[in-house]
Amino acid sequence: MENQPRGDVSRGSSSVTAQTVLGGAADAAEAASNSRVLDVVARWGFAVMALLHVVIGAIAVALVLGASGEAEPTGAIAQLAANPWGPAVMWSGFIGCAGLALWQLSEATLRARHLPRGERLSKLVSSGFLAIAYGSVGLTFANFALGVRSDSGDSTAAFSQDLLNRPLGAPLLIGLGLTVAGIGVYFIVKGLGKKFKEELRHFEGTHRGHLISGLGVAGHIAKGLALILTGLLFVVAAATNDPDSSTGLDGSLKALRDHPFGPYVLLAIGAGFIAYGAFALVRARFGRM
């Protein structure tokens, strides 16, 4: 048998060594992502998001009664920043959301690498999107702590305008809108199918578990509907070349008030957000990480 050329052997050995080093680094990073510290901080992030959903739901209900407010994360954070402990609450929220974003990022990459290819791609999209979303909320907390505030509707419209001014901007904005709406559909399917029970088995089979399950169903459906409305506004903005149409969650919910049964739908979504917040609070304490 002929000997393999020394150059090929050297390159093959280098490739195996590189793969071994990268694999070891990924294993070490995954072990770090499973640390007790990150677990606690990520759970705190879930609790922060739960509180934001409750506040957003309360603002949505108040809108039906004629009150003012912004029914989206920025508006909810503004409400929390108004209390005497505002700066401490803001930095605490930032830390929790940053930890939760990091945990979701590890879910999308480090832990997903052990899954089959199809599930890996699905996890990359879902957890990757959540990592970006939680990171964005964390930055909003940090901005409020530093005294930098902005209207989310204006920010969303400005983002849409900037995207529409770029090559292929309209298709990209439509793709973004359909992605957000698709995640909304995912939340509804997850709620109706009670698939969230995979994340929370602590109370399964108990009377308390039935109540938590009901909160989970109502909350996931309400959040899904809100995301679908938000995503459709991106699509409308791209189709009509009117970036002002994409006003984010607050604008999509306020637009419901102008329709015949809109206030009732808005009231239901607001109540659903409060239910989701209550469910998420239980998830923060007892959920599987």
Short mmCIF file of C-alpha atoms in Angstrom, two decimals:
data_model
loop_
_atom_site.label_atom_id
_atom_site.label_comp_id
_atom_site.label_asym_id
_atom_site.label_seq_id
_atom_site.Cartn_x
_atom_site.Cartn_y
_atom_site.Cartn_z
CA MET A 1 0.00 0.00 0.00
CA GLU A 2 1.32 3.42 -0.93
CA ASN A 3 2.09 5.83 1.85
CA GLN A 4 -0.16 8.92 2.10
CA PRO A 5 1.71 12.10 1.17
CA ARG A 6 3.15 13.80 4.22
CA GLY A 7 1.42 17.12 3.33
CA ASP A 8 -2.02 15.47 3.26
CA VAL A 9 -1.34 13.77 6.59
CA SER A 10 -0.28 17.08 8.10
CA ARG A 11 -3.37 18.91 6.81
CA GLY A 12 -5.65 16.10 8.01
CA SER A 13 -4.05 16.13 11.43
CA SER A 14 -4.39 19.92 11.66
CA SER A 15 -8.07 19.69 10.68
CA VAL A 16 -8.78 17.06 13.34
CA THR A 17 -6.90 19.12 15.93
CA ALA A 18 -8.87 22.27 15.04
CA GLN A 19 -12.16 20.39 15.28
CA THR A 20 -11.13 18.94 18.64
CA VAL A 21 -10.19 22.37 19.97
CA LEU A 22 -13.43 23.95 18.71
CA GLY A 23 -15.47 21.08 20.14
CA GLY A 24 -13.75 21.41 23.50
CA ALA A 25 -14.33 25.17 23.51
CA ALA A 26 -18.03 24.66 22.67
CA ASP A 27 -18.36 22.07 25.47
CA ALA A 28 -16.71 24.47 27.93
CA ALA A 29 -18.99 27.31 26.84
CA GLU A 30 -22.05 25.06 27.20
CA ALA A 31 -20.95 24.04 30.69
CA ALA A 32 -20.60 27.73 31.60
CA SER A 33 -24.09 28.41 30.20
CA ASN A 34 -25.45 25.74 32.56
CA SER A 35 -23.98 27.48 35.59
CA ARG A 36 -26.08 28.27 38.64
CA VAL A 37 -25.39 31.98 38.26
CA LEU A 38 -26.77 32.20 34.73
CA ASP A 39 -29.75 30.07 35.77
CA VAL A 40 -30.64 32.51 38.58
CA VAL A 41 -30.14 35.60 36.41
CA ALA A 42 -32.17 34.11 33.52
CA ARG A 43 -35.00 33.22 35.91
CA TRP A 44 -34.90 36.81 37.16
CA GLY A 45 -35.16 37.89 33.52
CA PHE A 46 -38.28 35.74 33.12
CA ALA A 47 -39.74 37.43 36.20
CA VAL A 48 -38.96 40.88 34.76
CA MET A 49 -40.67 39.96 31.47
CA ALA A 50 -43.63 38.61 33.44
CA LEU A 51 -43.99 41.96 35.22
CA LEU A 52 -43.78 43.82 31.90
CA HIS A 53 -46.58 41.69 30.45
CA VAL A 54 -48.79 42.43 33.45
CA VAL A 55 -48.15 46.18 33.10
CA ILE A 56 -48.72 46.10 29.32
CA GLY A 57 -51.98 44.22 29.87
CA ALA A 58 -53.10 46.75 32.47
CA ILE A 59 -52.31 49.63 30.08
CA ALA A 60 -54.27 47.91 27.30
CA VAL A 61 -57.29 47.52 29.58
CA ALA A 62 -56.95 51.16 30.63
CA LEU A 63 -56.95 52.21 26.96
CA VAL A 64 -60.41 50.68 26.58
CA LEU A 65 -61.57 52.86 29.47
CA GLY A 66 -60.23 56.00 27.78
CA ALA A 67 -56.94 56.35 29.67
CA SER A 68 -53.64 57.20 27.98
CA GLY A 69 -50.47 55.16 27.85
CA GLU A 70 -48.23 53.05 25.63
CA ALA A 71 -49.21 49.39 25.61
CA GLU A 72 -45.77 47.99 24.79
CA PRO A 73 -42.48 47.35 26.62
CA THR A 74 -41.24 50.95 26.46
CA GLY A 75 -44.49 52.23 27.96
CA ALA A 76 -44.42 49.57 30.67
CA ILE A 77 -40.80 50.37 31.50
CA ALA A 78 -41.69 54.07 31.69
CA GLN A 79 -44.35 53.21 34.27
CA LEU A 80 -41.80 51.27 36.34
CA ALA A 81 -39.21 54.05 36.01
CA ALA A 82 -41.63 56.56 37.52
CA ASN A 83 -41.47 55.05 41.01
CA PRO A 84 -38.98 56.27 43.66
CA TRP A 85 -36.71 53.25 43.11
CA GLY A 86 -36.75 53.76 39.35
CA PRO A 87 -32.96 53.67 38.65
CA ALA A 88 -32.46 50.53 40.74
CA VAL A 89 -35.42 48.86 39.02
CA MET A 90 -34.04 49.84 35.61
CA TRP A 91 -30.58 48.37 36.21
CA SER A 92 -32.10 45.29 37.80
CA GLY A 93 -34.31 44.83 34.73
CA PHE A 94 -31.32 45.29 32.44
CA ILE A 95 -29.31 42.60 34.25
CA GLY A 96 -32.21 40.15 34.17
CA CYS A 97 -32.99 40.69 30.48
CA ALA A 98 -29.30 40.51 29.52
CA GLY A 99 -28.96 37.21 31.37
CA LEU A 100 -32.13 35.88 29.75
CA ALA A 101 -30.90 36.93 26.29
CA LEU A 102 -27.59 35.17 26.91
CA TRP A 103 -29.40 32.03 28.06
CA GLN A 104 -31.61 32.05 24.95
CA LEU A 105 -28.52 32.54 22.78
CA SER A 106 -26.95 29.46 24.36
CA GLU A 107 -30.20 27.58 23.70
CA ALA A 108 -30.06 28.59 20.03
CA THR A 109 -26.40 27.64 19.54
CA LEU A 110 -24.62 25.59 22.19
CA ARG A 111 -27.41 23.26 23.32
CA ALA A 112 -29.09 23.14 19.90
CA ARG A 113 -26.01 21.52 18.34
CA HIS A 114 -27.03 18.20 19.95
CA LEU A 115 -30.45 18.22 18.24
CA PRO A 116 -31.35 16.71 14.84
CA ARG A 117 -30.79 19.09 11.94
CA GLY A 118 -34.46 20.09 11.50
CA GLU A 119 -34.99 20.76 15.20
CA ARG A 120 -31.67 22.58 15.33
CA LEU A 121 -32.79 25.06 12.67
CA SER A 122 -36.16 25.58 14.39
CA LYS A 123 -34.41 26.20 17.71
CA LEU A 124 -31.97 28.60 16.09
CA VAL A 125 -34.84 30.70 14.72
CA SER A 126 -37.10 30.66 17.79
CA SER A 127 -34.48 31.05 20.53
CA GLY A 128 -32.39 33.38 18.37
CA PHE A 129 -35.37 35.69 17.89
CA LEU A 130 -36.10 35.62 21.63
CA ALA A 131 -32.45 36.41 22.42
CA ILE A 132 -32.68 39.50 20.21
CA ALA A 133 -36.06 40.49 21.70
CA TYR A 134 -34.91 40.12 25.33
CA GLY A 135 -31.65 41.90 24.55
CA SER A 136 -33.60 44.79 23.03
CA VAL A 137 -35.78 45.08 26.13
CA GLY A 138 -32.63 45.00 28.27
CA LEU A 139 -31.16 47.89 26.28
CA THR A 140 -34.41 49.83 26.81
CA PHE A 141 -34.02 49.33 30.56
CA ALA A 142 -30.43 50.59 30.33
CA ASN A 143 -31.48 53.63 28.28
CA PHE A 144 -34.10 54.58 30.88
CA ALA A 145 -31.52 54.13 33.65
CA LEU A 146 -29.24 56.55 31.78
CA GLY A 147 -32.07 59.00 31.15
CA VAL A 148 -32.41 58.25 27.42
CA ARG A 149 -36.05 57.78 26.43
CA SER A 150 -37.83 57.43 23.10
CA ASP A 151 -41.26 56.63 21.74
CA SER A 152 -41.36 53.05 20.48
CA GLY A 153 -43.84 53.87 17.73
CA ASP A 154 -41.52 56.55 16.35
CA SER A 155 -38.55 54.19 16.66
CA THR A 156 -40.38 51.43 14.79
CA ALA A 157 -41.48 53.82 12.04
CA ALA A 158 -37.93 55.17 11.74
CA PHE A 159 -36.57 51.63 11.48
CA SER A 160 -39.11 50.82 8.76
CA GLN A 161 -38.24 54.03 6.90
CA ASP A 162 -34.53 53.25 7.04
CA LEU A 163 -35.12 49.72 5.77
CA LEU A 164 -37.40 50.86 2.93
CA ASN A 165 -34.70 53.27 1.76
CA ARG A 166 -32.27 50.40 1.24
CA PRO A 167 -32.05 48.02 -1.76
CA LEU A 168 -34.57 45.21 -1.37
CA GLY A 169 -35.86 47.02 1.70
CA ALA A 170 -39.54 46.34 0.99
CA PRO A 171 -39.11 42.55 0.62
CA LEU A 172 -36.98 42.50 3.77
CA LEU A 173 -39.63 44.43 5.71
CA ILE A 174 -42.33 42.07 4.43
CA GLY A 175 -40.15 39.14 5.48
CA LEU A 176 -39.71 40.66 8.93
CA GLY A 177 -43.45 41.22 9.26
CA LEU A 178 -44.26 37.67 8.18
CA THR A 179 -41.64 36.34 10.62
CA VAL A 180 -43.17 38.27 13.53
CA ALA A 181 -46.66 37.15 12.48
CA GLY A 182 -45.40 33.57 12.15
CA ILE A 183 -44.06 33.68 15.70
CA GLY A 184 -47.50 34.94 16.72
CA VAL A 185 -49.07 31.89 15.06
CA TYR A 186 -46.53 29.72 16.89
CA PHE A 187 -47.62 31.22 20.24
CA ILE A 188 -51.28 30.53 19.44
CA VAL A 189 -50.56 26.93 18.42
CA LYS A 190 -48.41 26.49 21.51
CA GLY A 191 -51.22 27.86 23.69
CA LEU A 192 -54.03 25.83 22.13
CA GLY A 193 -51.93 22.67 22.20
CA LYS A 194 -50.76 23.40 25.76
CA LYS A 195 -47.20 22.69 24.61
CA PHE A 196 -45.93 25.08 27.29
CA LYS A 197 -46.50 22.24 29.77
CA GLU A 198 -43.18 20.81 28.59
CA GLU A 199 -41.53 23.81 30.28
CA LEU A 200 -43.55 23.58 33.48
CA ARG A 201 -44.34 20.17 35.01
CA HIS A 202 -44.18 21.13 38.69
CA PHE A 203 -47.96 21.42 39.19
CA GLU A 204 -49.10 18.86 36.61
CA GLY A 205 -52.24 16.98 37.69
CA THR A 206 -53.12 19.36 40.53
CA HIS A 207 -55.96 21.88 40.86
CA ARG A 208 -53.37 24.64 40.87
CA GLY A 209 -51.94 23.13 37.72
CA HIS A 210 -55.30 23.49 35.93
CA LEU A 211 -55.39 27.19 36.85
CA ILE A 212 -51.83 27.72 35.63
CA SER A 213 -52.66 25.84 32.43
CA GLY A 214 -55.65 28.13 31.84
CA LEU A 215 -53.43 31.18 32.34
CA GLY A 216 -50.93 29.72 29.90
CA VAL A 217 -53.53 29.09 27.20
CA ALA A 218 -55.12 32.55 27.49
CA GLY A 219 -51.74 34.27 27.72
CA HIS A 220 -50.14 32.54 24.74
CA ILE A 221 -53.18 33.19 22.53
CA ALA A 222 -53.29 36.88 23.51
CA LYS A 223 -49.57 37.34 22.90
CA GLY A 224 -49.86 35.50 19.60
CA LEU A 225 -52.66 37.77 18.40
CA ALA A 226 -50.68 40.87 19.37
CA LEU A 227 -47.62 39.62 17.47
CA ILE A 228 -49.72 38.84 14.39
CA LEU A 229 -51.16 42.37 14.42
CA THR A 230 -47.68 43.84 14.82
CA GLY A 231 -46.27 41.75 12.00
CA LEU A 232 -49.13 42.63 9.65
CA LEU A 233 -48.43 46.34 10.20
CA PHE A 234 -44.87 45.79 8.92
CA VAL A 235 -46.31 44.10 5.84
CA VAL A 236 -48.78 46.96 5.29
CA ALA A 237 -45.98 49.51 5.68
CA ALA A 238 -43.92 47.74 3.00
CA ALA A 239 -46.86 47.17 0.64
CA THR A 240 -48.03 50.80 0.81
CA ASN A 241 -44.52 52.30 1.16
CA ASP A 242 -45.78 54.07 4.29
CA PRO A 243 -43.38 53.47 7.21
CA ASP A 244 -45.69 55.38 9.56
CA SER A 245 -48.06 52.41 9.32
CA SER A 246 -45.63 50.25 11.32
CA THR A 247 -46.27 51.60 14.79
CA GLY A 248 -45.29 48.52 16.79
CA LEU A 249 -47.37 46.77 19.42
CA ASP A 250 -48.80 49.96 20.93
CA GLY A 251 -50.03 51.24 17.55
CA SER A 252 -51.53 47.90 16.57
CA LEU A 253 -53.48 47.65 19.82
CA LYS A 254 -54.67 51.27 19.70
CA ALA A 255 -55.84 50.73 16.12
CA LEU A 256 -58.32 48.17 17.43
CA ARG A 257 -60.30 50.91 19.20
CA ASP A 258 -61.48 52.25 15.84
CA HIS A 259 -63.22 49.00 14.85
CA PRO A 260 -66.75 47.94 15.87
CA PHE A 261 -65.71 45.09 18.17
CA GLY A 262 -62.17 46.37 18.62
CA PRO A 263 -62.51 47.51 22.25
CA TYR A 264 -63.70 44.04 23.27
CA VAL A 265 -60.78 42.43 21.44
CA LEU A 266 -58.40 44.94 23.05
CA LEU A 267 -59.88 44.17 26.47
CA ALA A 268 -59.43 40.43 25.85
CA ILE A 269 -55.83 40.89 24.70
CA GLY A 270 -55.09 43.06 27.75
CA ALA A 271 -56.55 40.44 30.08
CA GLY A 272 -54.59 37.80 28.18
CA PHE A 273 -51.34 39.69 28.66
CA ILE A 274 -52.01 39.85 32.40
CA ALA A 275 -52.69 36.09 32.35
CA TYR A 276 -49.45 35.51 30.42
CA GLY A 277 -47.57 37.60 32.97
CA ALA A 278 -48.97 35.52 35.83
CA PHE A 279 -48.06 32.30 33.99
CA ALA A 280 -44.57 33.60 33.19
CA LEU A 281 -44.00 34.46 36.85
CA VAL A 282 -44.69 30.83 37.79
CA ARG A 283 -42.49 29.77 34.86
CA ALA A 284 -39.68 31.96 36.22
CA ARG A 285 -39.75 30.15 39.57
CA PHE A 286 -40.58 26.55 38.69
CA GLY A 287 -39.99 26.20 34.94
CA ARG A 288 -37.45 23.89 33.34
CA MET A 289 -34.29 25.66 32.23
#
